[in-house]
Each structure stands twice: as structure tokens, then as C-alpha cells.
mmCIF file of C-alpha atoms and ligand atoms in Angstrom:
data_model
loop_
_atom_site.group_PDB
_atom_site.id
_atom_site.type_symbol
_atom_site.label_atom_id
_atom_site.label_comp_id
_atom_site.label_asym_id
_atom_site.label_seq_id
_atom_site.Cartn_x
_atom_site.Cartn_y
_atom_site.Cartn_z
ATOM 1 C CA UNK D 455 -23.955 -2.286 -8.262
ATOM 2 C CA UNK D 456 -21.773 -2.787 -10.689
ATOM 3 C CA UNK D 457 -21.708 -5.011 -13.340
ATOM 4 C CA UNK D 458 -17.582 -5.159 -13.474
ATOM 5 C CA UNK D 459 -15.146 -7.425 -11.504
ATOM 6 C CA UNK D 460 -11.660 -6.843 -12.680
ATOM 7 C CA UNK D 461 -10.770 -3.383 -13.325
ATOM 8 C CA UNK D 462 -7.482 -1.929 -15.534
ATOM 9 C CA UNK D 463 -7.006 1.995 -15.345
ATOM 10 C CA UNK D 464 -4.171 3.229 -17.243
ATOM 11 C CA UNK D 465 -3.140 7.025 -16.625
ATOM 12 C CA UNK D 466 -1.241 9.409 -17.864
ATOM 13 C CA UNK D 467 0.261 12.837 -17.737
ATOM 14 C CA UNK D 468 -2.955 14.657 -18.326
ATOM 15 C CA UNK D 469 -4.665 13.131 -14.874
ATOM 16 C CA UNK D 470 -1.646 15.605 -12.759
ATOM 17 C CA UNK D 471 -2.313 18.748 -15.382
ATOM 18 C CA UNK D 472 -4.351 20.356 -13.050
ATOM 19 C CA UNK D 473 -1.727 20.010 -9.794
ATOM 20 C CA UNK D 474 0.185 21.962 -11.974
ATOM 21 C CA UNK D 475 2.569 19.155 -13.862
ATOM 22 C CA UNK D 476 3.080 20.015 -17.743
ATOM 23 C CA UNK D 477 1.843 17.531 -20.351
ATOM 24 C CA UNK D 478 4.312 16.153 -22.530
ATOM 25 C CA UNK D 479 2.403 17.158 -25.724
ATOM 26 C CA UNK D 480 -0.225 20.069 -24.797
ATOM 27 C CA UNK D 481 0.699 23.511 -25.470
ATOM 28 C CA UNK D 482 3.542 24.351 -23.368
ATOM 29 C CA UNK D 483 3.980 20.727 -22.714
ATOM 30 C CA UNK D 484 7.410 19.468 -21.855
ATOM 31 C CA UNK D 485 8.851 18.733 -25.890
ATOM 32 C CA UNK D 486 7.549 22.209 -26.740
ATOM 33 C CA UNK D 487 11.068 23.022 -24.568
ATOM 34 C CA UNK D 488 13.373 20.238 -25.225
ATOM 35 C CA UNK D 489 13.451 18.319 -27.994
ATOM 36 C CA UNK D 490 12.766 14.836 -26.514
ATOM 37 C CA UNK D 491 16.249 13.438 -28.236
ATOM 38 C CA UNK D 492 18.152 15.572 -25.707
ATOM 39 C CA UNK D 493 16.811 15.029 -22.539
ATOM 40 C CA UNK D 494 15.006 11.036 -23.082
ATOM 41 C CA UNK D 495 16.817 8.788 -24.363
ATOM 42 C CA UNK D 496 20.057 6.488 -23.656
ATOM 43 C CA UNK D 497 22.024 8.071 -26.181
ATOM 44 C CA UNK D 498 21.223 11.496 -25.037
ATOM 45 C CA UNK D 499 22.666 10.563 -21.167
ATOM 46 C CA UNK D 500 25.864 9.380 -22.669
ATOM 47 C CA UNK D 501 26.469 12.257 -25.322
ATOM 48 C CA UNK D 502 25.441 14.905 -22.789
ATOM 49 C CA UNK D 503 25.129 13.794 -18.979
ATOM 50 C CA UNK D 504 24.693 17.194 -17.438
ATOM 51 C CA UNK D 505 21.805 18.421 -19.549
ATOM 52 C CA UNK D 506 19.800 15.052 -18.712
ATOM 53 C CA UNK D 507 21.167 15.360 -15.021
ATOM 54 C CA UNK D 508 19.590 18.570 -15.077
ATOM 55 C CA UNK D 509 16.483 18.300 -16.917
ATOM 56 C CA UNK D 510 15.256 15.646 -14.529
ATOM 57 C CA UNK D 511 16.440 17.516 -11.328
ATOM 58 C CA UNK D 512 14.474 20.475 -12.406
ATOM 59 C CA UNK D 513 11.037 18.370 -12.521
ATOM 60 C CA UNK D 514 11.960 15.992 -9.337
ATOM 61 C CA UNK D 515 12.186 19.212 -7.161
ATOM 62 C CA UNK D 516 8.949 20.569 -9.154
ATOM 63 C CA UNK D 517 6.793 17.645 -8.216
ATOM 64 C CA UNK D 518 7.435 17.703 -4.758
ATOM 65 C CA UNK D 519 5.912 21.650 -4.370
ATOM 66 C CA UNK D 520 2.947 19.652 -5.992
ATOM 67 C CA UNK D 521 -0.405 18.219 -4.505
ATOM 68 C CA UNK D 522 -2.805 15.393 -5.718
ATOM 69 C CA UNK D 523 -6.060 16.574 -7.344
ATOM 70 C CA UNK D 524 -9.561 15.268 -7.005
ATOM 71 C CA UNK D 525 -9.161 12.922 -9.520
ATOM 72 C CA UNK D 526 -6.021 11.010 -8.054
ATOM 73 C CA UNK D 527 -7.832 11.020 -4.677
ATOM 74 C CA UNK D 528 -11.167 9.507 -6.292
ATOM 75 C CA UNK D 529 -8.871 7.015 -7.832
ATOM 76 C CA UNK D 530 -7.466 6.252 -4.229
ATOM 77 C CA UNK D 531 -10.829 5.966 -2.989
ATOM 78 C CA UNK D 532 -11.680 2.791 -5.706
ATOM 79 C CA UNK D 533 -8.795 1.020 -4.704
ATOM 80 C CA UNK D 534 -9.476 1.259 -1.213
ATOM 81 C CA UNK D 535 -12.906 0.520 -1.492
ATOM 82 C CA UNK D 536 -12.843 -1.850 -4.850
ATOM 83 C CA UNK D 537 -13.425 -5.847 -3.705
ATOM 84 C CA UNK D 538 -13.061 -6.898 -7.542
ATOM 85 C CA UNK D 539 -9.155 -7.177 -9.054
ATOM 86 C CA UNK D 540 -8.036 -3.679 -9.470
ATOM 87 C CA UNK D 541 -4.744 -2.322 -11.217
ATOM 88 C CA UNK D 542 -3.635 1.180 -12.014
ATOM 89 C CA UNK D 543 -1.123 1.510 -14.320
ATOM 90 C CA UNK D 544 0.674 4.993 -14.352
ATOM 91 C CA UNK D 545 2.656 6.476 -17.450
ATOM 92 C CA UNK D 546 3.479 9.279 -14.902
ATOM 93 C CA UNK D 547 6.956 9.534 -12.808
ATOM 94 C CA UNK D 548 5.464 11.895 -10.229
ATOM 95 C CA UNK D 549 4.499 10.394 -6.770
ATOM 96 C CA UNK D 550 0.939 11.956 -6.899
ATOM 97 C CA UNK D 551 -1.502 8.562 -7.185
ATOM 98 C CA UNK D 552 0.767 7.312 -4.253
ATOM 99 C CA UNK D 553 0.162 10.461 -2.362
ATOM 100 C CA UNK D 554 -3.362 10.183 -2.581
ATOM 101 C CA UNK D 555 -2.841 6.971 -1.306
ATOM 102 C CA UNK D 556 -2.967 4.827 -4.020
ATOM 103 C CA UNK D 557 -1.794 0.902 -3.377
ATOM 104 C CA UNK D 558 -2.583 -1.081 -6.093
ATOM 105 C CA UNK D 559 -0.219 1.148 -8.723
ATOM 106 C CA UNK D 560 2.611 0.562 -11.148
ATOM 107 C CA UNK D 561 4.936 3.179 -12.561
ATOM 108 C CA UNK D 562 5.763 1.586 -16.369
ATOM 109 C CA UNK D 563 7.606 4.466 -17.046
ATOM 110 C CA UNK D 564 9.772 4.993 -13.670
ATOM 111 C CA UNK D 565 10.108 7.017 -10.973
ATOM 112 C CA UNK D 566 10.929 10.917 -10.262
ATOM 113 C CA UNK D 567 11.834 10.184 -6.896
ATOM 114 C CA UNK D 568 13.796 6.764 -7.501
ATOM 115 C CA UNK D 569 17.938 6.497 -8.596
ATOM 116 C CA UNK D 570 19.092 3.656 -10.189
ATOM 117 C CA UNK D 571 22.586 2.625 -9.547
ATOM 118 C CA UNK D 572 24.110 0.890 -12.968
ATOM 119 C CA UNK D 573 27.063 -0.207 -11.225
ATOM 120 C CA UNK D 574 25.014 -2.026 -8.409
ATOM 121 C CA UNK D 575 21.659 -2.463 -10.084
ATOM 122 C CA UNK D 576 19.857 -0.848 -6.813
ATOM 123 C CA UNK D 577 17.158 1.725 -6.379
ATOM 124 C CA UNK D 578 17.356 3.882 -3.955
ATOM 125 C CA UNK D 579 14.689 6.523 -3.088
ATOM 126 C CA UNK D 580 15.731 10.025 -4.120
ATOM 127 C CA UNK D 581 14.469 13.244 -3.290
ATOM 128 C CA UNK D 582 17.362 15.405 -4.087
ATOM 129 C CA UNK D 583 19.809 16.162 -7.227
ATOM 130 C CA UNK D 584 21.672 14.173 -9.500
ATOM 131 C CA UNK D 585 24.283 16.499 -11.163
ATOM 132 C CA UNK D 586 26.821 16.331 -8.509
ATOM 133 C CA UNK D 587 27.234 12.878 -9.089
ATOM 134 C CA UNK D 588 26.369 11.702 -5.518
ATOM 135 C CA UNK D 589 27.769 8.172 -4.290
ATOM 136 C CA UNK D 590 24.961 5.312 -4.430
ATOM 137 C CA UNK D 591 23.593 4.712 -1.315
ATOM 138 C CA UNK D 592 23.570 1.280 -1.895
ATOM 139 C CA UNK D 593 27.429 0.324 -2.679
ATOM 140 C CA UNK D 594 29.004 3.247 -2.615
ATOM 141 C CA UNK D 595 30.177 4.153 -5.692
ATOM 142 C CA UNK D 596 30.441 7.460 -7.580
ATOM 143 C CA UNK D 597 29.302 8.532 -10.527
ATOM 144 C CA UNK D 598 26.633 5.491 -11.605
ATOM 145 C CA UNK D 599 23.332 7.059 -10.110
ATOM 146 C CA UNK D 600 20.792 7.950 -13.312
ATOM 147 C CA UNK D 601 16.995 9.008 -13.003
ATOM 148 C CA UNK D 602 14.943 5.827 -12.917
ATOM 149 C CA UNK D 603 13.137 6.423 -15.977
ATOM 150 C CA UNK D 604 12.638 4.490 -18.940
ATOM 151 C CA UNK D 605 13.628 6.504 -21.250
ATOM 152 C CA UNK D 606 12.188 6.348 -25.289
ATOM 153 C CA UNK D 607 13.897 3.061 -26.451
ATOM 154 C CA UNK D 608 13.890 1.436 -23.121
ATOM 155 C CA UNK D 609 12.041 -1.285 -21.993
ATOM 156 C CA UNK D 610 8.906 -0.630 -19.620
ATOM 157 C CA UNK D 611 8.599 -1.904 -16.105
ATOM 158 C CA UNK D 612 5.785 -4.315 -14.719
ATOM 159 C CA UNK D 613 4.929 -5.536 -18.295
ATOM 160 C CA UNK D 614 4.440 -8.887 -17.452
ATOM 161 C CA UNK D 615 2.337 -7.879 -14.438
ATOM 162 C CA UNK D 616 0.615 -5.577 -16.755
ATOM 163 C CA UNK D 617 -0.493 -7.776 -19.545
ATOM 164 C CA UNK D 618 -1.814 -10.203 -17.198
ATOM 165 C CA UNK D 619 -4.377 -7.644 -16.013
ATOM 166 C CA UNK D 620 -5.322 -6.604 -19.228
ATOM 167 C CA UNK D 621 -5.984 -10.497 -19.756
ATOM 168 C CA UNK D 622 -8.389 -10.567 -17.032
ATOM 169 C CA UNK D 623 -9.746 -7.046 -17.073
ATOM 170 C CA UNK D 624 -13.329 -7.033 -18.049
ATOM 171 C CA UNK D 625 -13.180 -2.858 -17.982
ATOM 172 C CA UNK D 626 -10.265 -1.072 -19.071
ATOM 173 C CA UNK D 627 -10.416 2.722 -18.631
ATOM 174 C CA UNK D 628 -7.610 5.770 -20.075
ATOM 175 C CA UNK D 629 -7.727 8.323 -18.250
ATOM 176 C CA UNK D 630 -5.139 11.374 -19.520
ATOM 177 C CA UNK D 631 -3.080 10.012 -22.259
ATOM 178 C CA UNK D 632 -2.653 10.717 -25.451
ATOM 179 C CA UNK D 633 -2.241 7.091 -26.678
ATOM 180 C CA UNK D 634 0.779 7.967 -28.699
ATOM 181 C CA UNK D 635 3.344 6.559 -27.015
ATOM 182 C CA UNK D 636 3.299 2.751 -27.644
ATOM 183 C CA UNK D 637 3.314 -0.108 -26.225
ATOM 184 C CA UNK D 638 1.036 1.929 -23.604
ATOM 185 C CA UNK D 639 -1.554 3.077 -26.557
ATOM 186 C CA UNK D 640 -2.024 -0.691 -27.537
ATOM 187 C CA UNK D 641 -3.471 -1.371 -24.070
ATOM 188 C CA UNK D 642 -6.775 -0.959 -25.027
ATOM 189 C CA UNK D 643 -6.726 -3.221 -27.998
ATOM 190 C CA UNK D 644 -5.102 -5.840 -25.747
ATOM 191 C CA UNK D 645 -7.987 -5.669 -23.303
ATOM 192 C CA UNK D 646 -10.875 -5.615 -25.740
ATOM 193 C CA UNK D 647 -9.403 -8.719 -27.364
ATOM 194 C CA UNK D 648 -10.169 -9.787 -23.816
ATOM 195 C CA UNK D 649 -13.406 -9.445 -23.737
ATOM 196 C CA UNK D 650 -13.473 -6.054 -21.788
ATOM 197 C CA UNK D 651 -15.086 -2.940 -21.809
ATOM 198 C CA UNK D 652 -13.361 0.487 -22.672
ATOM 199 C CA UNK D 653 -13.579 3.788 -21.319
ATOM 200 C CA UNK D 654 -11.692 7.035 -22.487
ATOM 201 C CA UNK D 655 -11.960 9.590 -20.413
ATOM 202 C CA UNK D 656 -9.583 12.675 -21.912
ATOM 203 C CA UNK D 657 -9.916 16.334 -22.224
ATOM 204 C CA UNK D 658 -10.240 15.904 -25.886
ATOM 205 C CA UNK D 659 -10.511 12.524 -28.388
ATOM 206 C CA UNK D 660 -7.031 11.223 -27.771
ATOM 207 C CA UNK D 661 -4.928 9.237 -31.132
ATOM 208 C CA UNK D 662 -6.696 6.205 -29.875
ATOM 209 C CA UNK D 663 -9.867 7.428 -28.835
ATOM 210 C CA UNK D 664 -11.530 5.031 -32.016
ATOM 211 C CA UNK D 665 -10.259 1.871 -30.432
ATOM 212 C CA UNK D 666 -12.829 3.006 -26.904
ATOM 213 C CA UNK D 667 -16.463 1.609 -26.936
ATOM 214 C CA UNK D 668 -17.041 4.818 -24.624
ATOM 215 C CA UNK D 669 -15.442 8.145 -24.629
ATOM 216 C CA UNK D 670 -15.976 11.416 -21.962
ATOM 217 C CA UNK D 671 -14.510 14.315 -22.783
ATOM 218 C CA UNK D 672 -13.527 17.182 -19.695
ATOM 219 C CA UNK D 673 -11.480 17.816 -16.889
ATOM 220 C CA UNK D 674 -10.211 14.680 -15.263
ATOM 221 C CA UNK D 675 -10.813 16.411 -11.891
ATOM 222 C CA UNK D 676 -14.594 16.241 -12.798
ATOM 223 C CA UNK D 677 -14.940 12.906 -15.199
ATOM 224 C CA UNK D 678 -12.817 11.158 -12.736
ATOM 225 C CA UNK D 679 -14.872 11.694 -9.398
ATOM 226 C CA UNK D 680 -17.919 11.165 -11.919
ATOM 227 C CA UNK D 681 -17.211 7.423 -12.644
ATOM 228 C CA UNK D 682 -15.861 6.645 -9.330
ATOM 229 C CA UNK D 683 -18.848 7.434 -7.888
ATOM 230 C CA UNK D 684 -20.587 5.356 -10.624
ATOM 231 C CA UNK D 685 -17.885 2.373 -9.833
ATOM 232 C CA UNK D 686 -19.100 2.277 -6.286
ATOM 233 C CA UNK D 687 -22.562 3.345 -6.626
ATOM 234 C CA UNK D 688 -22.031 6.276 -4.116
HETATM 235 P P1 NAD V 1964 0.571 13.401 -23.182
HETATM 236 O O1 NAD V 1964 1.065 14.766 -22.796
HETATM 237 O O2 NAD V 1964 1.014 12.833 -24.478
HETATM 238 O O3 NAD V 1964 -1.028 13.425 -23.203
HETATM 239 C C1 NAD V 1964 -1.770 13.988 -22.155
HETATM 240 C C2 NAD V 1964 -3.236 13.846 -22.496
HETATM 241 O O4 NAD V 1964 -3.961 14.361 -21.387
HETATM 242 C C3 NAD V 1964 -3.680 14.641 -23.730
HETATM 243 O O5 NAD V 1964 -4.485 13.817 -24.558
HETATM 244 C C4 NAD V 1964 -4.498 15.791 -23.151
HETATM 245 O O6 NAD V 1964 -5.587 16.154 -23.984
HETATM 246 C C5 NAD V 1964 -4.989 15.206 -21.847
HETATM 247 N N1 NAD V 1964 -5.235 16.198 -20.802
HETATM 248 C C6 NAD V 1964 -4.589 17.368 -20.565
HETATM 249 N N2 NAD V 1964 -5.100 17.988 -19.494
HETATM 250 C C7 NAD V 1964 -6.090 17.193 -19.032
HETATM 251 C C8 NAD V 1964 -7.019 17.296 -17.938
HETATM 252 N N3 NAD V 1964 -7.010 18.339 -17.099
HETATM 253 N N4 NAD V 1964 -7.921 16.296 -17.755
HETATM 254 C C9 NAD V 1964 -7.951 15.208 -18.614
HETATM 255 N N5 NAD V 1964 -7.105 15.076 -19.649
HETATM 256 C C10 NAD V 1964 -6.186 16.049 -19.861
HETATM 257 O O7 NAD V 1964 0.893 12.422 -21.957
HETATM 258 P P2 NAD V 1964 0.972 10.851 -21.930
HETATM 259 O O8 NAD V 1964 -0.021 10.225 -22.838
HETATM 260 O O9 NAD V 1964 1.040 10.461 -20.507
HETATM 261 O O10 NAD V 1964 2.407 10.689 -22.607
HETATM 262 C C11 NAD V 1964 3.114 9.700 -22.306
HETATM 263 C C12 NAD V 1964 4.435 10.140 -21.636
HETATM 264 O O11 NAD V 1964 4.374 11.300 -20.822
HETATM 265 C C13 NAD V 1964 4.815 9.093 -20.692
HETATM 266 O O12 NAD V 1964 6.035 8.572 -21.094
HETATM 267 C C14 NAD V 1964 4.963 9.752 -19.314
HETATM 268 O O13 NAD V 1964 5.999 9.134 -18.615
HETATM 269 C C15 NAD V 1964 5.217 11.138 -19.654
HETATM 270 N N6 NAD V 1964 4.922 12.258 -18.731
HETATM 271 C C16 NAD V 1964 4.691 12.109 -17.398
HETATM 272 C C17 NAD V 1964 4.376 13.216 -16.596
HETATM 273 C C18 NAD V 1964 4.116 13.025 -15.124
HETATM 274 O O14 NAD V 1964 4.712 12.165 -14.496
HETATM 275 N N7 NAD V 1964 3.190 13.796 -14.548
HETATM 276 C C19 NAD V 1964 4.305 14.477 -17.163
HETATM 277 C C20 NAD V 1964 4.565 14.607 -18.533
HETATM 278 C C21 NAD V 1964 4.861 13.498 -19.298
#
């Protein structure tokens, strides 16, 4: 049994590596191919609309020829099984946690597979491209669809939600992320002023890996399984 109630597990893009989705910092990670001022910011979509168009429909048609690994299914398992307070937090924009079946999830970062209307404020669902301008779904106007992703000098989604958790988490766990992109990287420092517990578990000591009472270092398709099974004492 455990000894933890309310759980916090933040992820990030290293947790889908092995279904095949790039990193944004590993070797051959995303920014090794576009310099993240082109494709990820605001400023970037209004200087050059087709290159960000494009960048994003490339990956939204690449995550859907994509699967869920073993450690997005353990994660699945947790919250299905999990009778404490339980809430994973995704940096990711790919639909894998929720494919695994995943309920108790936030995207902070957006969605792949979302559209955001900024003449109607909608989201729609959106499986196909971008770059031909389509007419929102919603109210019908062209040309005000972008990707639904928070791009680098854009607020985060859910953060109210999110800091509440970490204010009753009594174990927060990392699982894939760097912890250089902030204010995601200051979770953990937010939830051991709480009083909770912290567990890294990265391929390698992450920029924030100090901040963990605990760190595991491997393949999140094997640490992952590894402390689920812990979690729920199977
Ligand atoms: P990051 O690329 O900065 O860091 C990934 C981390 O995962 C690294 O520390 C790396 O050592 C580790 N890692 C790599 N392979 C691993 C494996 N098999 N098992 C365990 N750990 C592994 O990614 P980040 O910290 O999520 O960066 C934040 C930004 O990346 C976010 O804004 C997020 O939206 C974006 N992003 C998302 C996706 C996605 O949706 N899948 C992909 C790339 C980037």
C-alpha cells in the first residue's frame, strides 16, 4: 500500500520518444531542424504563416501513424485504478496519454489535433491540414484557424487547475522533460514547498534533476511500468 494520496505527474516529450515522436532537444530533436523562432512563436505566424501552417501539419499527420507505448498505457492504468486525487499534466500536443486511455489529463501546451478559431474563439477538433486556410467549423469564417498550441511567449492552459494540484500533491513525479522550459520546470519546486515528495524519472539527469528528492534514470517504457506497479502494489 501506498503511503501517497494525491498524486501530480507532469510529462513531457521524452515519455512518446519511443512511439517514434522526436524530442524537442535530443539529438535530432525538433530545434536541431528549425530554429524554434520560426516555427513557435506569435511573431513567427504573423511574419511567415505558411512555414508555421506547415511545420505543424507535418507533425499532426505524423502523430496519428503513431501508437502509445508501455509507459503511457501504465500511466492509463493508475488513473483508472488510482482512488487518491490524481492529475497528469502533459507538455506534449500528441493525443497518445488519451489514446491509452488516459482521463484525468491536461494538455498545458495545446493540442496537435485541436484548431483554434481567433475570429470566433472556438476549438474545433482537427485531424487534417491547416495551409489551405479551411473555413472554421464553428462560424464559418476563412482564414482565422491556427494550431492550438501555446506557442513560446504564450500563456499555458489549465494553470489555475494546475497549481491547485501541485498545492495538494503530496508526490509529484517528471517523467520525460527536460525541465527547461519554464513555468513547467518550476513545478517541482512548487510542490515540494507543499510538502510533497519528488520523483524524476528521465533518461538522463534533466536541468532540474537537483530540485528531485529521487531520481531514476532509463527508458520511460521500463521506469514507468516500474513505479506503476509500485503505485498500486501489483
Ligand atoms: P525535451 O525534448 O526538452 O526533453 C525531453 C527529455 O526526455 C530529455 O531530458 C530526454 O533526456 C528525455 N528522454 C528522451 N527519451 C526518453 C525516453 N525514452 N525515456 C525517458 N526519457 C527520455 O522535451 P520537454 O521537456 O517536453 O520540452 C518541452 C516542450 O517540448 C514542450 O513545450 C512540449 O510541448 C514540446 N514537445 C512536445 C512533443 C510531443 O507532443 N510529443 C514533442 C516534442 C516537443
Amino acid at each position: 500500500m501506498s503511503v501517497f494520496q494525491n498524486i501530480v505527474v507532469l510529462t513531457g516529450a521524452g515519455i512518446s520518444a519511443e512511439s517514434g515522436i522526436d524530442t524537442f532537444r535530443g539529438g535530432g530533436g525538433l530545434w536541431e531542424q528549425h530554429r524554434v523562432e520560426d516555427v513557435a512563436t506569435p511573431e513567427a505566424f504573423a511574419r511567415d504563416p505558411d512555414l508555421v501552417l506547415r511545420f505543424y501539419d507535418e507533425r499532426r499527420a505524423a502523430i496519428q501513424t503513431k501508437a502509445p507505448n508501455a509507459a503511457h498505457e501504465a500511466l492509463a492504468r493508475l488513473d483508472a485504478r488510482w482512488a487518491g486525487e490524481l492529475l497528469i499534466v502533459t507538455q506534449n500536443v500528441d493525443d497518445l496519454h488519451e489514446r491509452a486511455g488516459t482521463k484525468r489529463l491536461v494538455h498545458m501546451h495545446g493540442e496537435q489535433l485541436s484548431a483554434w478559431c481567433t475570429a470566433c474563439d472556438q476549438r474545433s477538433r482537427w485531424t487534417g491540414s491547416l495551409i489551405d486556410r479551411p473555413a472554421c467549423p464553428a462560424c464559418g469564417m476563412v482564414g482565422y484557424l491556427r494550431p492550438d498550441i501555446v506557442w513560446f511567449g504564450e500563456m499555458p492552459y489549465h494553470m489555475d487547475d494546475i497549481y491547485r494540484a501541485l498545492n495538494r500533491a503530496d508526490l509529484f513525479v517528471s517523467i520525460g522533460t527536460s525541465g527547461a522550459v519554464y513555468p513547467a520546470a518550476g513545478f517541482v519546486r512548487e510542490a515540494r514547498q507543499a510538502g510533497a515528495r519528488t520523483l524524476e524519472l528521465n533518461l538522463e539527469p534533466s536541468e532540474g534533476s537537483y530540485w528531485f528528492a529521487e531520481s531514476r534514470h532509463g527508458r520511460a517504457t521500463t521506469l514507468v511500468p516500474q513505479w506503476v506497479d509500485q503505485m498500486l502494489g501489483d
